[in-house]
XYZ file of C-alpha atoms in Angstrom:
336
model
C 0.000 0.000 0.000
C 1.203 3.515 -0.729
C 2.412 5.516 2.265
C 1.282 8.967 1.196
C -1.385 10.704 -0.888
C -0.337 10.603 -4.521
C -1.906 12.125 -7.628
C -1.317 12.268 -11.341
C -3.669 9.502 -12.495
C -5.935 10.229 -15.411
C -8.917 7.938 -14.771
C -11.734 8.539 -12.280
C -12.573 4.857 -11.910
C -10.600 1.926 -10.520
C -8.600 -0.607 -12.470
C -10.970 -3.088 -14.151
C -8.815 -5.962 -12.918
C -9.163 -4.918 -9.297
C -12.820 -3.807 -9.356
C -14.389 -0.437 -8.462
C -12.760 1.712 -5.778
C -14.150 1.511 -2.236
C -16.737 4.055 -1.167
C -15.542 6.999 0.868
C -18.706 7.463 2.918
C -21.011 4.994 4.565
C -23.952 3.767 2.489
C -27.489 4.210 3.723
C -29.282 1.535 5.726
C -31.279 0.543 2.671
C -28.096 0.169 0.631
C -26.536 -1.971 3.352
C -29.602 -4.228 3.354
C -29.283 -4.675 -0.435
C -25.533 -5.180 -0.324
C -25.063 -7.454 2.624
C -21.631 -8.489 1.473
C -20.140 -5.034 0.935
C -17.587 -3.347 3.142
C -18.606 -1.623 6.404
C -18.991 2.115 6.817
C -15.776 4.094 6.497
C -17.143 7.238 8.159
C -19.374 6.223 11.100
C -22.694 8.024 11.493
C -21.632 9.386 14.865
C -18.412 10.946 13.566
C -17.734 14.637 12.953
C -19.346 14.344 9.508
C -22.529 12.845 10.963
C -25.358 14.089 13.158
C -23.234 16.524 15.165
C -22.103 18.363 12.043
C -25.683 18.442 10.715
C -26.794 20.048 13.980
C -24.089 22.715 13.816
C -24.794 23.562 10.163
C -28.539 23.633 10.902
C -27.916 26.196 13.647
C -25.833 28.297 11.256
C -28.593 28.118 8.647
C -31.203 28.988 11.274
C -29.293 32.137 12.240
C -28.792 33.078 8.584
C -32.487 32.580 7.750
C -33.571 34.475 10.849
C -31.346 37.400 9.925
C -32.303 37.428 6.254
C -36.019 37.162 7.044
C -35.918 39.945 9.652
C -34.034 42.292 7.336
C -36.461 41.456 4.522
C -39.531 42.229 6.645
C -38.057 45.476 7.950
C -37.157 46.520 4.417
C -40.675 45.724 3.184
C -42.192 47.708 6.039
C -39.854 50.635 5.400
C -40.788 50.635 1.706
C -44.463 50.804 2.683
C -43.696 53.723 5.020
C -41.820 55.540 2.305
C -44.649 55.043 -0.183
C -47.162 56.416 2.302
C -44.954 59.336 3.291
C -44.111 60.198 -0.314
C -47.768 60.199 -1.359
C -48.904 62.749 1.216
C -47.653 66.040 2.658
C -49.082 68.208 5.407
C -49.856 71.905 5.689
C -49.859 73.343 9.208
C -51.825 76.458 10.104
C -51.225 78.184 13.432
C -54.348 79.674 15.022
C -54.321 83.390 15.757
C -56.643 85.454 17.898
C -59.157 87.335 15.808
C -58.688 85.098 12.760
C -61.433 82.754 11.608
C -59.404 79.554 11.445
C -62.114 77.582 9.630
C -62.340 80.151 6.845
C -58.577 80.224 6.555
C -58.499 76.466 6.306
C -60.960 76.578 3.412
C -58.941 79.252 1.601
C -55.665 77.385 1.969
C -57.260 74.089 0.908
C -58.823 75.706 -2.180
C -55.504 77.267 -3.175
C -53.582 74.000 -2.738
C -56.143 71.997 -4.707
C -55.606 74.264 -7.719
C -51.851 73.559 -7.793
C -50.200 71.122 -10.178
C -49.440 67.664 -8.800
C -52.128 67.770 -6.081
C -54.872 65.162 -6.278
C -56.954 66.130 -3.265
C -56.892 67.777 0.157
C -58.375 66.720 3.473
C -58.843 69.138 6.357
C -58.383 67.545 9.768
C -60.878 68.542 12.428
C -59.810 70.071 15.729
C -60.513 66.755 17.479
C -58.346 64.845 14.974
C -55.493 67.341 15.407
C -55.768 67.036 19.187
C -55.734 63.233 19.014
C -52.385 63.389 17.202
C -50.821 65.053 20.267
C -52.205 62.650 22.860
C -49.400 60.039 22.512
C -46.910 62.714 23.658
C -49.017 64.878 25.993
C -51.522 62.321 27.216
C -55.259 62.742 27.686
C -55.831 65.942 29.576
C -58.435 68.682 29.535
C -55.652 71.265 29.402
C -54.780 70.046 25.920
C -58.152 71.201 24.651
C -57.452 74.711 25.911
C -54.188 75.020 23.974
C -54.014 76.674 20.539
C -53.600 73.424 18.643
C -52.326 73.913 15.063
C -54.743 72.800 12.380
C -53.642 70.477 9.623
C -54.474 69.881 5.985
C -53.427 66.540 4.475
C -52.529 66.786 0.787
C -52.735 63.718 -1.427
C -50.117 63.949 -4.179
C -49.940 62.692 -7.728
C -46.999 60.268 -7.562
C -46.433 60.357 -11.310
C -46.115 64.153 -11.345
C -45.506 65.558 -7.842
C -45.406 69.319 -7.266
C -42.314 71.407 -6.635
C -42.302 71.406 -2.843
C -39.890 74.316 -2.463
C -41.931 76.540 -4.773
C -45.206 75.488 -3.135
C -43.804 76.213 0.323
C -42.657 79.687 -0.730
C -46.020 80.468 -2.320
C -47.927 79.395 0.779
C -45.693 81.437 3.098
C -46.031 84.516 0.890
C -49.790 84.217 0.379
C -50.862 83.147 3.878
C -49.461 84.005 7.291
C -48.584 81.289 9.790
C -48.860 78.570 7.147
C -46.043 76.058 6.665
C -45.603 73.031 4.431
C -44.123 69.786 5.785
C -43.060 67.543 2.889
C -41.793 64.794 5.267
C -38.414 64.601 3.550
C -36.715 64.549 6.937
C -38.750 61.496 7.957
C -37.995 59.788 4.666
C -34.273 60.270 5.193
C -34.482 58.903 8.727
C -36.405 55.840 7.566
C -33.805 55.196 4.849
C -30.968 55.586 7.365
C -32.519 53.123 9.811
C -33.265 50.619 7.034
C -29.710 50.806 5.714
C -28.345 50.315 9.222
C -30.431 47.166 9.683
C -29.382 45.935 6.242
C -25.680 46.467 6.966
C -26.029 44.743 10.327
C -27.777 41.817 8.660
C -25.066 41.542 6.001
C -22.403 41.546 8.721
C -24.175 38.704 10.551
C -24.537 36.705 7.325
C -20.823 37.134 6.576
C -19.924 35.908 10.067
C -22.235 32.903 9.654
C -20.638 32.118 6.286
C -17.126 32.335 7.755
C -18.084 30.119 10.704
C -19.680 27.572 8.360
C -16.583 27.557 6.158
C -14.318 26.968 9.161
C -16.548 24.108 10.363
C -16.568 22.391 6.957
C -12.797 22.768 6.592
C -12.310 21.125 9.981
C -14.758 18.342 9.138
C -13.067 17.747 5.789
C -9.652 17.452 7.417
C -11.049 15.014 9.974
C -12.726 12.904 7.279
C -9.552 12.837 5.177
C -7.476 11.816 8.183
C -9.850 9.011 9.167
C -10.014 7.783 5.541
C -6.307 8.083 4.761
C -5.915 4.427 3.818
C -8.994 4.492 1.578
C -7.724 7.574 -0.246
C -4.382 5.876 -0.824
C -6.116 2.781 -2.214
C -8.234 4.955 -4.508
C -5.090 6.565 -5.886
C -3.451 3.178 -6.238
C -6.313 1.762 -8.353
C -6.362 4.825 -10.620
C -8.706 7.399 -9.022
C -7.767 11.041 -9.593
C -7.942 13.930 -7.164
C -11.096 15.087 -8.959
C -12.879 11.796 -8.268
C -11.980 11.933 -4.565
C -12.994 15.580 -4.293
C -16.353 14.841 -5.948
C -17.055 12.069 -3.429
C -16.466 14.501 -0.587
C -18.423 17.351 -2.141
C -21.455 15.129 -2.836
C -21.434 13.996 0.778
C -21.213 17.530 2.158
C -23.785 18.822 -0.348
C -26.330 16.310 0.931
C -25.374 17.168 4.479
C -25.773 20.905 3.787
C -29.191 20.423 2.198
C -30.497 18.388 5.130
C -29.103 20.792 7.702
C -30.327 23.789 5.715
C -33.881 22.458 5.549
C -33.922 21.885 9.297
C -32.558 25.381 10.003
C -34.884 27.125 7.557
C -37.886 25.222 8.925
C -37.055 26.361 12.455
C -36.709 29.968 11.256
C -40.078 29.792 9.459
C -41.662 28.539 12.670
C -40.223 31.505 14.563
C -41.678 33.970 12.058
C -45.081 32.279 12.267
C -45.359 32.321 16.065
C -43.566 35.625 16.774
C -46.760 37.777 16.963
C -48.401 35.181 19.233
C -45.357 35.019 21.523
C -45.227 38.829 21.789
C -48.839 38.966 22.894
C -48.416 35.982 25.246
C -45.439 37.596 27.019
C -47.574 40.554 28.029
C -46.707 43.067 25.346
C -50.361 43.971 24.942
C -52.098 45.451 21.965
C -49.838 48.521 21.893
C -46.689 46.394 21.551
C -48.358 44.354 18.837
C -49.265 47.512 16.921
C -45.730 48.856 17.211
C -44.354 45.487 16.077
C -46.586 45.578 13.021
C -45.388 49.090 12.236
C -41.776 47.939 12.420
C -41.862 44.567 10.639
C -45.383 44.348 9.264
C -47.457 41.356 10.352
C -44.403 39.473 11.629
C -44.905 36.717 9.031
C -43.135 36.338 5.718
C -44.862 36.677 2.373
C -44.175 34.177 -0.453
C -41.143 36.173 -1.605
C -39.748 35.971 1.927
C -40.036 32.186 1.957
C -38.287 32.104 -1.412
C -35.492 34.119 0.211
C -35.159 31.481 2.947
C -34.935 28.832 0.233
C -32.120 30.785 -1.385
C -30.306 30.851 1.977
C -30.564 27.045 2.146
C -29.129 26.748 -1.365
C -26.266 29.101 -0.487
C -25.451 27.162 2.703
C -25.488 23.828 0.842
C -23.340 25.248 -1.970
C -20.913 26.673 0.573
C -20.576 23.261 2.222
C -19.976 21.582 -1.148
C -17.411 24.084 -2.461
C -15.555 24.354 0.840
C -15.160 20.579 1.097
C -14.014 20.335 -2.543
C -11.353 23.021 -2.191
C -10.353 21.585 1.182
C -9.782 18.139 -0.307
C -7.710 19.548 -3.176
C -5.607 21.561 -0.758
C -4.986 18.579 1.534
C -4.096 16.291 -1.385
C -1.741 18.857 -2.933
C -0.100 19.505 0.421
C 0.623 15.809 0.957
C 1.786 15.430 -2.652
C 4.262 18.255 -2.205
């Protein structure tokens, strides 16, 4: 028997006179029942390439799916916020003593409706304007005695929005104590928060990928060390490095797919029960409403589940490619 890994053969199969090369990884139970006379398992099911490795990769996939799904939901919710904010602006009118605020509201609304890019206007009542301040000031009778600014909501034409700077100047010049809030500051803040979450999610995914790569490299080295004699026999009967690498990559691809499905399934379960858990832990209806504002309903849409499927494919591909390159590196190192 050869004493070291050797390469340079040109055929992927064994010598016809000596029969096919031995299998690198243990056959399934069904295969062992059908082939009662074949050799025993080379890599035991309880080894580093067995159930323990599947568990570790499943945890990595679970974390990756959880991160990708959370970032996806937050991004979808932020897009909905931006669409709502971009489709409506607000005009604020400060009340003044001796000025008929209702008449002024009608004049301002009529003027705005005649401008280009404005679909409609809606004047908020005094009660509606007061209700907007209650989350910050609370319910108090003193609030009703304050000079609460009156608001006009303007529905915009998204295909041809108005020039906000020009409209703001015209309103300030034509009417006193009237200001236009185009919500651009809120849009910028929403974009900043969304980008921060996205960058944080990408950083977590990179760390998960690096950890998975390190785990597969270690498992590949362990499998190569425990199958050293088999690899030498494969080389002796004519197997090339490519044949050996393909045996390893097929094994780790199947392992990555199984682990990825387990991890993605656990992540899907988390997304499904998250709203229920929030309510069960005593968050109340207010917490549930705030959660829906942040990440929508808390459940993924069909595109989100497709994203989790893509994560599984990436994890399985990473396992396959890492094992393949690891085998080539180990074989070349021993050849040198």
